[in-house]
PDB file of C-alpha atoms in Angstrom:
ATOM      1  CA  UNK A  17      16.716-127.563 -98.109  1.00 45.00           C
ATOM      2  CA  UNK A  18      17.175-129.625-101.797  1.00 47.00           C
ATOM      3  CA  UNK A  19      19.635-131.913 -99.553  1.00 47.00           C
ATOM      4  CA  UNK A  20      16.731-132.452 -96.886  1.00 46.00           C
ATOM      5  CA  UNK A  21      14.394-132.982 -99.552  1.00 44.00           C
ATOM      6  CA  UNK A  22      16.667-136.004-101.069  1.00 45.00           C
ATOM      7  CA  UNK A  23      17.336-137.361 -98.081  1.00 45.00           C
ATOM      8  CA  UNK A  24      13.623-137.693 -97.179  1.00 44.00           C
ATOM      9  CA  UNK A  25      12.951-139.446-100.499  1.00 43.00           C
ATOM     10  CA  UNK A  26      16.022-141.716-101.205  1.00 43.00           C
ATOM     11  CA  UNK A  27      15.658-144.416 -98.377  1.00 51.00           C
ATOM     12  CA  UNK A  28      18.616-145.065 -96.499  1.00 59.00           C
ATOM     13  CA  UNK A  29      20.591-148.809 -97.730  1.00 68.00           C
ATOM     14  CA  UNK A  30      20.560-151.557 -95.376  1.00 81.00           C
ATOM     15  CA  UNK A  31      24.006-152.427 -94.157  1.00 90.00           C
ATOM     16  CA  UNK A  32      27.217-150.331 -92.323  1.00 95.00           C
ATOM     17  CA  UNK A  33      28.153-146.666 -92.482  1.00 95.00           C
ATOM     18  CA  UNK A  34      31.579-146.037 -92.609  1.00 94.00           C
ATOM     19  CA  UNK A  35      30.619-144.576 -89.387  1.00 94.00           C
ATOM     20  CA  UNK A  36      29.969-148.191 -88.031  1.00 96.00           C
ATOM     21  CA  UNK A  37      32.930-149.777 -89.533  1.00 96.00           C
ATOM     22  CA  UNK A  38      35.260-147.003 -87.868  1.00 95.00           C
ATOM     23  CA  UNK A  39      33.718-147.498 -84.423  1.00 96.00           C
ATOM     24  CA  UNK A  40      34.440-151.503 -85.251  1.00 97.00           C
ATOM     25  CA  UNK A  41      37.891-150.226 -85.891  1.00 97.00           C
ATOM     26  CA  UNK A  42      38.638-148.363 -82.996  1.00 97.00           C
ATOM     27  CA  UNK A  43      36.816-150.961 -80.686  1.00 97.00           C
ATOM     28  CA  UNK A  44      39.255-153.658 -81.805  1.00 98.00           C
ATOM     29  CA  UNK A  45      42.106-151.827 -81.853  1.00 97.00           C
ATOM     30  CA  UNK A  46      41.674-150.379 -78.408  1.00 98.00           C
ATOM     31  CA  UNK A  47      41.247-154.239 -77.689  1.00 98.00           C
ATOM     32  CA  UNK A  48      44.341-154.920 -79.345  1.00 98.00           C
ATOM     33  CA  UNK A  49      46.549-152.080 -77.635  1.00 98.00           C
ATOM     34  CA  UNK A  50      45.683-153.068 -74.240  1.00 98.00           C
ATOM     35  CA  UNK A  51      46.932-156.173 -74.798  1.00 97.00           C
ATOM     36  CA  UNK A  52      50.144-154.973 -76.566  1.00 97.00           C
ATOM     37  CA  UNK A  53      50.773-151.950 -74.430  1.00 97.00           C
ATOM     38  CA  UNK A  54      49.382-153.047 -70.551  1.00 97.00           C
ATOM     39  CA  UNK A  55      49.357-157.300 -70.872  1.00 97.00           C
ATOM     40  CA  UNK A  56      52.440-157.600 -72.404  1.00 96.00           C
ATOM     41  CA  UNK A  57      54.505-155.394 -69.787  1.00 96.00           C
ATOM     42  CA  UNK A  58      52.896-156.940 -67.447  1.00 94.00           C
ATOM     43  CA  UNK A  59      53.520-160.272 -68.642  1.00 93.00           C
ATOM     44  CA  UNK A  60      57.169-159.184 -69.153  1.00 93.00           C
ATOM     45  CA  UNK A  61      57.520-157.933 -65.381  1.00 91.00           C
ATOM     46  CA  UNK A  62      56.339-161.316 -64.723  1.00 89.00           C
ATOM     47  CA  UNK A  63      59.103-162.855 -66.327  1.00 87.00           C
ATOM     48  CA  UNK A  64      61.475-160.340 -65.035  1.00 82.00           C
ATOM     49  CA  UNK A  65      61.082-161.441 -61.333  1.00 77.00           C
ATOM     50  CA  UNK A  66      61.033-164.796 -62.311  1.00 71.00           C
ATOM     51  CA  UNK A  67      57.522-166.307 -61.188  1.00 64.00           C
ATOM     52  CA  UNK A  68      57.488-169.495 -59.438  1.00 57.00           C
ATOM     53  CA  UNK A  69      53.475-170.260 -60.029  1.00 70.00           C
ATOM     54  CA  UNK A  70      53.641-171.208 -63.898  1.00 79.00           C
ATOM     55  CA  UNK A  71      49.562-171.167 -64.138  1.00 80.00           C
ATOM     56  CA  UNK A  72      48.714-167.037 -63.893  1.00 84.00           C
ATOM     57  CA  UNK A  73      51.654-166.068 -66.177  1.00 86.00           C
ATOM     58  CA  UNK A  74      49.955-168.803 -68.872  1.00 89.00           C
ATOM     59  CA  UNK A  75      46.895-167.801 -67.977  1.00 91.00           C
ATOM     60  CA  UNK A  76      47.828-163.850 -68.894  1.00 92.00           C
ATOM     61  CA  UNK A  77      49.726-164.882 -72.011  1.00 93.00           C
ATOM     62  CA  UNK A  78      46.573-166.906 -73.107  1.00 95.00           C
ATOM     63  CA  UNK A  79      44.278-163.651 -73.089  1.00 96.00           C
ATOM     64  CA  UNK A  80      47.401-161.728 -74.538  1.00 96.00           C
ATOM     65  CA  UNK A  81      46.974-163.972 -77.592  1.00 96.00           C
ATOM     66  CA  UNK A  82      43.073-163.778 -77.391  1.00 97.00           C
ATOM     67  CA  UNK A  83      43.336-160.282 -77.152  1.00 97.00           C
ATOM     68  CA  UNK A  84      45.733-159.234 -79.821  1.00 97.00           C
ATOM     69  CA  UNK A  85      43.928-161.999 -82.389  1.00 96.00           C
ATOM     70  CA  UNK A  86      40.855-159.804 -82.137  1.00 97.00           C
ATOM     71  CA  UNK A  87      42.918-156.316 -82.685  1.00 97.00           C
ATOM     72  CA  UNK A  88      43.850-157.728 -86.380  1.00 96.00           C
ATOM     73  CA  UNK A  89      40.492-157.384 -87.161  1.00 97.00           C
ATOM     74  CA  UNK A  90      41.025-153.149 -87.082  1.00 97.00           C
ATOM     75  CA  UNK A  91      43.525-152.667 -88.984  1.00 97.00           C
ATOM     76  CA  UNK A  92      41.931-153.857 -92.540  1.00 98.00           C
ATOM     77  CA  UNK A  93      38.892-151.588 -91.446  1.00 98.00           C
ATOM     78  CA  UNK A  94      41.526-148.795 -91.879  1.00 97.00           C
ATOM     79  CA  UNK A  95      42.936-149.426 -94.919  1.00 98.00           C
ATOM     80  CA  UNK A  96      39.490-150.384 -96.536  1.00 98.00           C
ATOM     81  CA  UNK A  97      38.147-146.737 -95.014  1.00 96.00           C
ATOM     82  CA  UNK A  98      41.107-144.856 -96.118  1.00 97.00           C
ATOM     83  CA  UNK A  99      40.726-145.935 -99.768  1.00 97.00           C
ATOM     84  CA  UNK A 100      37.281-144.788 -99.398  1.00 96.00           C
ATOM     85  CA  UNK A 101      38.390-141.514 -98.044  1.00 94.00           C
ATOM     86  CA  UNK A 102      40.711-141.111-100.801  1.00 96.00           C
ATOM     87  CA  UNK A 103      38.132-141.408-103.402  1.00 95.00           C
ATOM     88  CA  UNK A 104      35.279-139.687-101.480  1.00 93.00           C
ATOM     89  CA  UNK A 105      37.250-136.357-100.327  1.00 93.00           C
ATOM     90  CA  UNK A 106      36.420-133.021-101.661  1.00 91.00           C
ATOM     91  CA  UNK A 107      40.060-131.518-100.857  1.00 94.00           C
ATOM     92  CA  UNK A 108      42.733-134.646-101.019  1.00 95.00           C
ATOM     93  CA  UNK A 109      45.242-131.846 -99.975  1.00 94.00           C
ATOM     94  CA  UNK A 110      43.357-130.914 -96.593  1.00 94.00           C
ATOM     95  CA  UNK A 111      42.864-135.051 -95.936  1.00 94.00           C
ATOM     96  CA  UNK A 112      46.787-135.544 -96.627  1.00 96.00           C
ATOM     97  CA  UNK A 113      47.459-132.103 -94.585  1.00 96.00           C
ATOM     98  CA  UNK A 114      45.211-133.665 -91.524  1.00 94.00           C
ATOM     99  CA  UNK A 115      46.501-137.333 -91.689  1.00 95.00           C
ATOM    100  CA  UNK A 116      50.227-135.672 -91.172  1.00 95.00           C
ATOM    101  CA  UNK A 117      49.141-133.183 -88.335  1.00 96.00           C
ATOM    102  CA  UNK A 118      47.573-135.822 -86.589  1.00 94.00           C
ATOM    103  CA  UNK A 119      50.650-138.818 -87.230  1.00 94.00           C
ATOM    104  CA  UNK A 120      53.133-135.735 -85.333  1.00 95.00           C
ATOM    105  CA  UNK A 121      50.758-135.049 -82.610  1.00 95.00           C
ATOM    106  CA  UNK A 122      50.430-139.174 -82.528  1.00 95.00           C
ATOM    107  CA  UNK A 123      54.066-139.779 -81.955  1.00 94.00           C
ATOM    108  CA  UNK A 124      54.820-139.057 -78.495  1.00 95.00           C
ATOM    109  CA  UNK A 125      51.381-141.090 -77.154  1.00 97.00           C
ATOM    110  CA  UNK A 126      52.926-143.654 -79.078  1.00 97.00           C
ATOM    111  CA  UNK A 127      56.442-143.545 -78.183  1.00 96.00           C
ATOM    112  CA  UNK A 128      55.021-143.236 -74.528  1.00 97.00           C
ATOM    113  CA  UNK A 129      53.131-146.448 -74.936  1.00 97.00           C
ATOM    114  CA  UNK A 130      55.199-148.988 -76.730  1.00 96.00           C
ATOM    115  CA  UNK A 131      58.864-147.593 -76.040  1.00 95.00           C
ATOM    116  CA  UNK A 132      58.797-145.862 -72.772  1.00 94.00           C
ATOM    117  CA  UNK A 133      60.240-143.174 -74.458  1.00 94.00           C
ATOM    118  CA  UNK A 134      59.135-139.520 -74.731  1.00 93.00           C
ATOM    119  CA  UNK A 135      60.745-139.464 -78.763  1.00 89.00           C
ATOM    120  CA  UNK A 136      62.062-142.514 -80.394  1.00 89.00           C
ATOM    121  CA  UNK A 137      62.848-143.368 -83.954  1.00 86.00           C
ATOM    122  CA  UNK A 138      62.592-147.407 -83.171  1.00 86.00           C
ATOM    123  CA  UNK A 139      59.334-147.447 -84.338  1.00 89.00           C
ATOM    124  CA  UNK A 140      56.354-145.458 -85.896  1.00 94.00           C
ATOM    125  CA  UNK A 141      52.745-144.841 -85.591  1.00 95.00           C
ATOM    126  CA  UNK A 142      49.968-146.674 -88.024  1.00 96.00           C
ATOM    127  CA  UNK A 143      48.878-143.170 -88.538  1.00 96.00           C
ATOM    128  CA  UNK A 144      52.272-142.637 -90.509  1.00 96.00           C
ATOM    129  CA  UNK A 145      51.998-146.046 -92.206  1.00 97.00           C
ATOM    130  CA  UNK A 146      48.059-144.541 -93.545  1.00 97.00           C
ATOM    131  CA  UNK A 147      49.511-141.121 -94.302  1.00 97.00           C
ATOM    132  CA  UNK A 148      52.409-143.114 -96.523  1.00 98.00           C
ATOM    133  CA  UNK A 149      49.431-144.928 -98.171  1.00 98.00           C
ATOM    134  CA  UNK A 150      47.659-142.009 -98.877  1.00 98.00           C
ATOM    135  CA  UNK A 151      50.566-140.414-100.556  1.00 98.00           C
ATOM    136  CA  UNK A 152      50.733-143.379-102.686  1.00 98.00           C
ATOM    137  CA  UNK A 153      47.441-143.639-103.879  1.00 98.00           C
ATOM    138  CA  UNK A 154      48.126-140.203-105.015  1.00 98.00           C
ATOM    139  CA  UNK A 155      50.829-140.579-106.761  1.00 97.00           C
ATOM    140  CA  UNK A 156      49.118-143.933-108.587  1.00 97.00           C
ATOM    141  CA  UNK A 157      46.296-142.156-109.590  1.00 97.00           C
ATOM    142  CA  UNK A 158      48.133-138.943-110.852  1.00 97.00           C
ATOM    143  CA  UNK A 159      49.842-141.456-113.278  1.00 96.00           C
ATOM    144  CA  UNK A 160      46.012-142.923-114.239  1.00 95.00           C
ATOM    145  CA  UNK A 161      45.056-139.512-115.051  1.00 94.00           C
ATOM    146  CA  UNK A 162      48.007-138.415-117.185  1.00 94.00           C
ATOM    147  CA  UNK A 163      49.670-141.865-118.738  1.00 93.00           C
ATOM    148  CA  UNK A 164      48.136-143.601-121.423  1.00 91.00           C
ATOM    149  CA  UNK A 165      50.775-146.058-122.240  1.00 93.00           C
ATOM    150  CA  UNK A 166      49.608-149.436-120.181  1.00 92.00           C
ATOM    151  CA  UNK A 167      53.217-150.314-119.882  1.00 94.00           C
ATOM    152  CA  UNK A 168      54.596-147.101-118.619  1.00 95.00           C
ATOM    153  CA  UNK A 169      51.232-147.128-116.308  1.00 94.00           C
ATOM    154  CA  UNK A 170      52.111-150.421-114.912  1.00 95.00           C
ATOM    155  CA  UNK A 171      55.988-149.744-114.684  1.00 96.00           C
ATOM    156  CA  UNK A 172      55.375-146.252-112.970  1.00 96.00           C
ATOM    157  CA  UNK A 173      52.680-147.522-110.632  1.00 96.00           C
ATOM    158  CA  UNK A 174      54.877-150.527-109.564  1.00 97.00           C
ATOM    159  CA  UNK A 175      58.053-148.039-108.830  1.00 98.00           C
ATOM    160  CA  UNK A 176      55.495-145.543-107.073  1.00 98.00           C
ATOM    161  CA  UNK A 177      54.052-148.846-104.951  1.00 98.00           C
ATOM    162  CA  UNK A 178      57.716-149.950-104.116  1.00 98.00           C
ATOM    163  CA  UNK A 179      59.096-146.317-102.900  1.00 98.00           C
ATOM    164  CA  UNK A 180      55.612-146.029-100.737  1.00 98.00           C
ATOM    165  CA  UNK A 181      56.386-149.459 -99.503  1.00 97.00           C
ATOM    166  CA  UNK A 182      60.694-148.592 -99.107  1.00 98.00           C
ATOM    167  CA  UNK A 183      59.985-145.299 -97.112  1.00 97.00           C
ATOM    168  CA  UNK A 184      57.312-147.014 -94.382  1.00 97.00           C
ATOM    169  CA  UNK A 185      59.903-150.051 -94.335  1.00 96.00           C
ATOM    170  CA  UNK A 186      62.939-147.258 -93.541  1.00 96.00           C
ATOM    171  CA  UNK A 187      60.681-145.707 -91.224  1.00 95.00           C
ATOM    172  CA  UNK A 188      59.924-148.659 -89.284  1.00 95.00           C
ATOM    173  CA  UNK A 189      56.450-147.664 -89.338  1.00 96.00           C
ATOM    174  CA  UNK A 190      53.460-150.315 -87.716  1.00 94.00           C
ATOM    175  CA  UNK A 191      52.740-152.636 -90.544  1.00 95.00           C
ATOM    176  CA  UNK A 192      56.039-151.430 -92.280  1.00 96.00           C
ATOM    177  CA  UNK A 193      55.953-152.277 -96.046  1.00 97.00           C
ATOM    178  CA  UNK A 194      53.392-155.007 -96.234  1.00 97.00           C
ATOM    179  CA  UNK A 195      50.758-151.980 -94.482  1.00 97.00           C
ATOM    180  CA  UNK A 196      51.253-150.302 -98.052  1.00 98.00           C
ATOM    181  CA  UNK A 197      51.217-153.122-100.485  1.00 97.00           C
ATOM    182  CA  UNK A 198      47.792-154.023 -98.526  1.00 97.00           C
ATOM    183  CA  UNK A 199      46.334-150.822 -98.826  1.00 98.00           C
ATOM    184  CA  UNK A 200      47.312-150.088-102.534  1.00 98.00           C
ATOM    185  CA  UNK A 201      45.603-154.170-103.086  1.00 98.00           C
ATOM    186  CA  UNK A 202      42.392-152.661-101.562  1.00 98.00           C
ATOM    187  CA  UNK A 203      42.638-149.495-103.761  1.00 98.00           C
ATOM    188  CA  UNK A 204      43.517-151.592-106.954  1.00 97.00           C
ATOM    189  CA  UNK A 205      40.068-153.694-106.526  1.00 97.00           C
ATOM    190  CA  UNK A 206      38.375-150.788-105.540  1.00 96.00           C
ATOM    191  CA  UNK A 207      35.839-150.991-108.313  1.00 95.00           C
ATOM    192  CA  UNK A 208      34.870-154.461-107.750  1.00 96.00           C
ATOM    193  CA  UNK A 209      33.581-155.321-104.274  1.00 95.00           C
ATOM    194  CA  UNK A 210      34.186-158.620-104.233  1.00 96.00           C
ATOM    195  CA  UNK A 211      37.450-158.741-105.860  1.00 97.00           C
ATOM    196  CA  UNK A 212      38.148-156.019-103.486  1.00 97.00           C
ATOM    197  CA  UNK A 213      36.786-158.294-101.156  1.00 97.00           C
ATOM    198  CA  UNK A 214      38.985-161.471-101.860  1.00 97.00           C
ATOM    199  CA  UNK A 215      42.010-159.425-102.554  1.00 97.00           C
ATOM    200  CA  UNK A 216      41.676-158.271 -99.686  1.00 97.00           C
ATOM    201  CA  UNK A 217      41.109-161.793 -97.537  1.00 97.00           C
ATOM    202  CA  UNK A 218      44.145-163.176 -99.606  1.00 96.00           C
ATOM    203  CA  UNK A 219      46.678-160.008 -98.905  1.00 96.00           C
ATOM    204  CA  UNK A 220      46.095-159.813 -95.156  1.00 96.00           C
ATOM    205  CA  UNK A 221      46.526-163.489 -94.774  1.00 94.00           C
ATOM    206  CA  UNK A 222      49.336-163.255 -93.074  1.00 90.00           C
ATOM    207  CA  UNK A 223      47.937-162.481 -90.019  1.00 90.00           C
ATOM    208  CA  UNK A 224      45.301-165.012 -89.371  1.00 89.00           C
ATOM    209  CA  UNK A 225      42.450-163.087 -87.960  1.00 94.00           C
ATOM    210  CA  UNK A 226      42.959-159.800 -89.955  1.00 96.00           C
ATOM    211  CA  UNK A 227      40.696-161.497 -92.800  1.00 96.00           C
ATOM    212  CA  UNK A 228      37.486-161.844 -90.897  1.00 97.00           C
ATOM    213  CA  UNK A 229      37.772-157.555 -90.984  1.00 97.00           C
ATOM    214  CA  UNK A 230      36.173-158.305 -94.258  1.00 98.00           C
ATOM    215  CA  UNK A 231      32.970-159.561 -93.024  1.00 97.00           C
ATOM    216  CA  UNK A 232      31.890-156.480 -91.798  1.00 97.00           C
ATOM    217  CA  UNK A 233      32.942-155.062 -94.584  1.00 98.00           C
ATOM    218  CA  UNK A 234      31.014-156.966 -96.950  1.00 97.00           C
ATOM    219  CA  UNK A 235      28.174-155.191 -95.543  1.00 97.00           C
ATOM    220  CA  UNK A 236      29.249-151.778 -96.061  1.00 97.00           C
ATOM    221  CA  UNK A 237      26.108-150.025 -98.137  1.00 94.00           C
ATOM    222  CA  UNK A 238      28.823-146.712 -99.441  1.00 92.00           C
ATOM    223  CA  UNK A 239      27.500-144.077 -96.829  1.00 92.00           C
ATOM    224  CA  UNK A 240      28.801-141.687 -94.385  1.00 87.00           C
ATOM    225  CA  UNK A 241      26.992-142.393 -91.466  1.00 88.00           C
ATOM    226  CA  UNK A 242      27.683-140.543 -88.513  1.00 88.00           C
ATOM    227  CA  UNK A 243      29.932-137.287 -88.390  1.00 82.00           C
ATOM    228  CA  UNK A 244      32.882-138.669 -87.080  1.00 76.00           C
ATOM    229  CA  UNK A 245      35.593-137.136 -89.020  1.00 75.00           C
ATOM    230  CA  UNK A 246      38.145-136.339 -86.236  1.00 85.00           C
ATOM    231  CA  UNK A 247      36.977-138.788 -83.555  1.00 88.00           C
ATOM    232  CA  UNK A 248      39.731-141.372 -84.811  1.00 86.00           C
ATOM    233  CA  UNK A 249      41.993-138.723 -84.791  1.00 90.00           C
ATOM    234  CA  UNK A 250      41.477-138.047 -81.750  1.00 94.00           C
ATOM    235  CA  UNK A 251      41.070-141.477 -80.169  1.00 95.00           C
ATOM    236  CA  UNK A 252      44.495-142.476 -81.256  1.00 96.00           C
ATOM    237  CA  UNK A 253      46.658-140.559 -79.222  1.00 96.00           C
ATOM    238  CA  UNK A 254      44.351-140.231 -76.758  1.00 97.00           C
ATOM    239  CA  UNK A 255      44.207-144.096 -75.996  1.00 97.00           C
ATOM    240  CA  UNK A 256      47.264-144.389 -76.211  1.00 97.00           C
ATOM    241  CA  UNK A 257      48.519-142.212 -73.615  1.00 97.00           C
ATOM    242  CA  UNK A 258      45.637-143.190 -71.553  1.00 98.00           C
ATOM    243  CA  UNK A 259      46.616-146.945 -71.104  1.00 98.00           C
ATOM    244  CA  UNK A 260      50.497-145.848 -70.618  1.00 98.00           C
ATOM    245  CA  UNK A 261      49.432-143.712 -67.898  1.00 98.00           C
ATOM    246  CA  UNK A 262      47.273-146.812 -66.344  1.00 97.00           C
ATOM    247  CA  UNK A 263      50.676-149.017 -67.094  1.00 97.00           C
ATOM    248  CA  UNK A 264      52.691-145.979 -65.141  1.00 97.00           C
ATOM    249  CA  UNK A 265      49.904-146.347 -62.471  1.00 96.00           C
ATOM    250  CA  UNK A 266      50.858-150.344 -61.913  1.00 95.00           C
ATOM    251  CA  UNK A 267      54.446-149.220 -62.054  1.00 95.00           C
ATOM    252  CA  UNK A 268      55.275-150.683 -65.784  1.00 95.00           C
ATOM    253  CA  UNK A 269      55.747-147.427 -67.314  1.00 93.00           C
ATOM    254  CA  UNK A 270      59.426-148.045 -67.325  1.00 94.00           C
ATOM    255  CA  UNK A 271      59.207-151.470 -69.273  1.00 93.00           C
ATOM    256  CA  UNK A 272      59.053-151.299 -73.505  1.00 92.00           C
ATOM    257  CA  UNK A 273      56.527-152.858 -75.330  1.00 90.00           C
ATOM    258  CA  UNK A 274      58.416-153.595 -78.394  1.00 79.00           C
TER     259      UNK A 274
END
C-alpha cells in the first residue's frame, strides 16, 4: 500500500527504463545474429559453389555489413545494464547464481548457431563473457570495502581486472578480454554519468558503431521499467536456436559461422 502511495506521488522521470534499453538491446542484437548466424552462411555457401553473377553475393555482403554495424549497438547496452544490475540487486549471489544457469543452458543454442556443433569449446557465449564481468566487479568491490591502502586498492583491483580479463581471453568467450576491461570502464565511472558516458564512447571505440549505444543511454532516467527480469534470459538461447533451425531449414545448418 506505502509503495502505491509513493508511486502515486513521486512522478515518474522523463527518459528510458532499463526496461527500454534492454528491449534496444535485444532488438539489435537479434539484428546482429541474423546477420552473423543466417547471412554469413549463406554468403559462405555462395562462395562455396563458386557464383558466377558477382552483383547478389555483393549485394548480400553489403547488408551483412549493414546488419552487423547495427548489432554493435547491443552489446554496450549490456554491459552498461549489468553494472546497473550489480549495484541495484538485493541478492548479488542469486544474480551471479542466474547469470551462470542461464550461460550453461545458453551453450548448446550457441554452439548450434555459430559452430554447427551440438558442444564446442572454440568459442563461448556473451552470457559467459557478462557472468566473468560480474564476478569481477565483485571481486573489485570486495577490495573497496575492505582495503584502505590506495596503492594496494589500485594494485589488487588491476590484478583482479587482468585475471577477469585472462580467464574470458582462455575461454574464448564473445568479446574475449576487451568485453571485461569495457565493462569494469563502465563500472569504474559509474558515479559520474558523463564520465561514464565518455569512458564509455572512448573504450568501445574499437568497434565503430558500438559508441552510438551511448545515446540511448544518455537518456536513461535510473528506473526499472517493465518486469523483464528473465525475458533476456530467455531470448538468448531461444533466438539463437531459432535462426539455426531457419539456417537448417535453407540447408546451411552444416556450414560454421565462425
Amino acid at each position: 500500500m506505502e509503495q502505491t502511495i509513493k508511486q502515486a506521488i513521486i512522478p515518474k522521470r522523463a527518459g528510458l527504463s532499463g526496461s527500454t534499453l534492454k528491449i534496444i538491446a535485444m532488438i539489435t542484437m537479434l539484428i546482429d545474429h541474423i546477420g552473423a548466424v543466417v547471412l554469413l552462411r549463406y554468403i559462405l555457401n555462395m562462395q562455396s559453389h563458386q557464383i558466377v553473377n558477382v552483383e547478389p553475393y555483393n549485394d548480400m555482403v553489403t547488408l551483412y555489413r549493414v546488419v552487423r554495424g547495427i548489432g554493435r549497438i547491443a552489446f554496450p547496452i549490456y554491459c552498461f545494464l549489468l553494472v546497473e544490475g550489480f549495484q541495484k540487486t538485493r541478492d548479488l549471489k542469486k544474480y551471479i547464481l542466474r547469470l551462470g544457469v542461464f550461460a550453461l543452458i545458453a551453450e548448446v543454442p550457441f554452439d548450434l548457431a555459430f559452430t554447427a556443433q551440438v558442444f564446442s569449446l572454440r568459442y563461448q557465449s556473451v552470457m559467459l563473457t557478462l557472468l566473468i564481468g560480474v564476478l569481477t566487479m565483485w571481486g573489485v568491490s570486495l577490495l573497496e570495502k575492505h582495503v584502505r591502502s590506495r596503492v594496494l586498492l589500485v594494485l589488487g583491483g588491476t590484478l583482479t581486472i587482468a585475471l577477469g580479463a585472462g580467464v574470458a581471453e582462455l575461454m574464448n568467450t564473445d568479446y574475449g578480454y576487451m568485453g571485461v576491461l569495457c565493462i569494469m570502464v563502465l563500472y569504474a565511472l559509474r558515479r559520474v554519468k558523463w564520465m561514464q558516458i565518455l569512458g564509455g564512447c572512448l573504450v568501445f571505440a574499437w568497434e565503430i558503431w558500438a559508441p552510438v549505444a551511448f545515446l540511448p543511454i544518455a537518456f536513461y532516467n535510473g528506473r526499472r521499467g517493465m518486469r523483464l527480469k528473465y525475458v533476456f534470459y530467455l531470448f538468448y538461447p531461444l533466438h539463437l536456436l531459432i535462426l539455426y533451425l531457419i539456417c537448417v531449414y535453407m540447408g546451411l545448418g552444416n556450414i560454421p559461422a565462425v
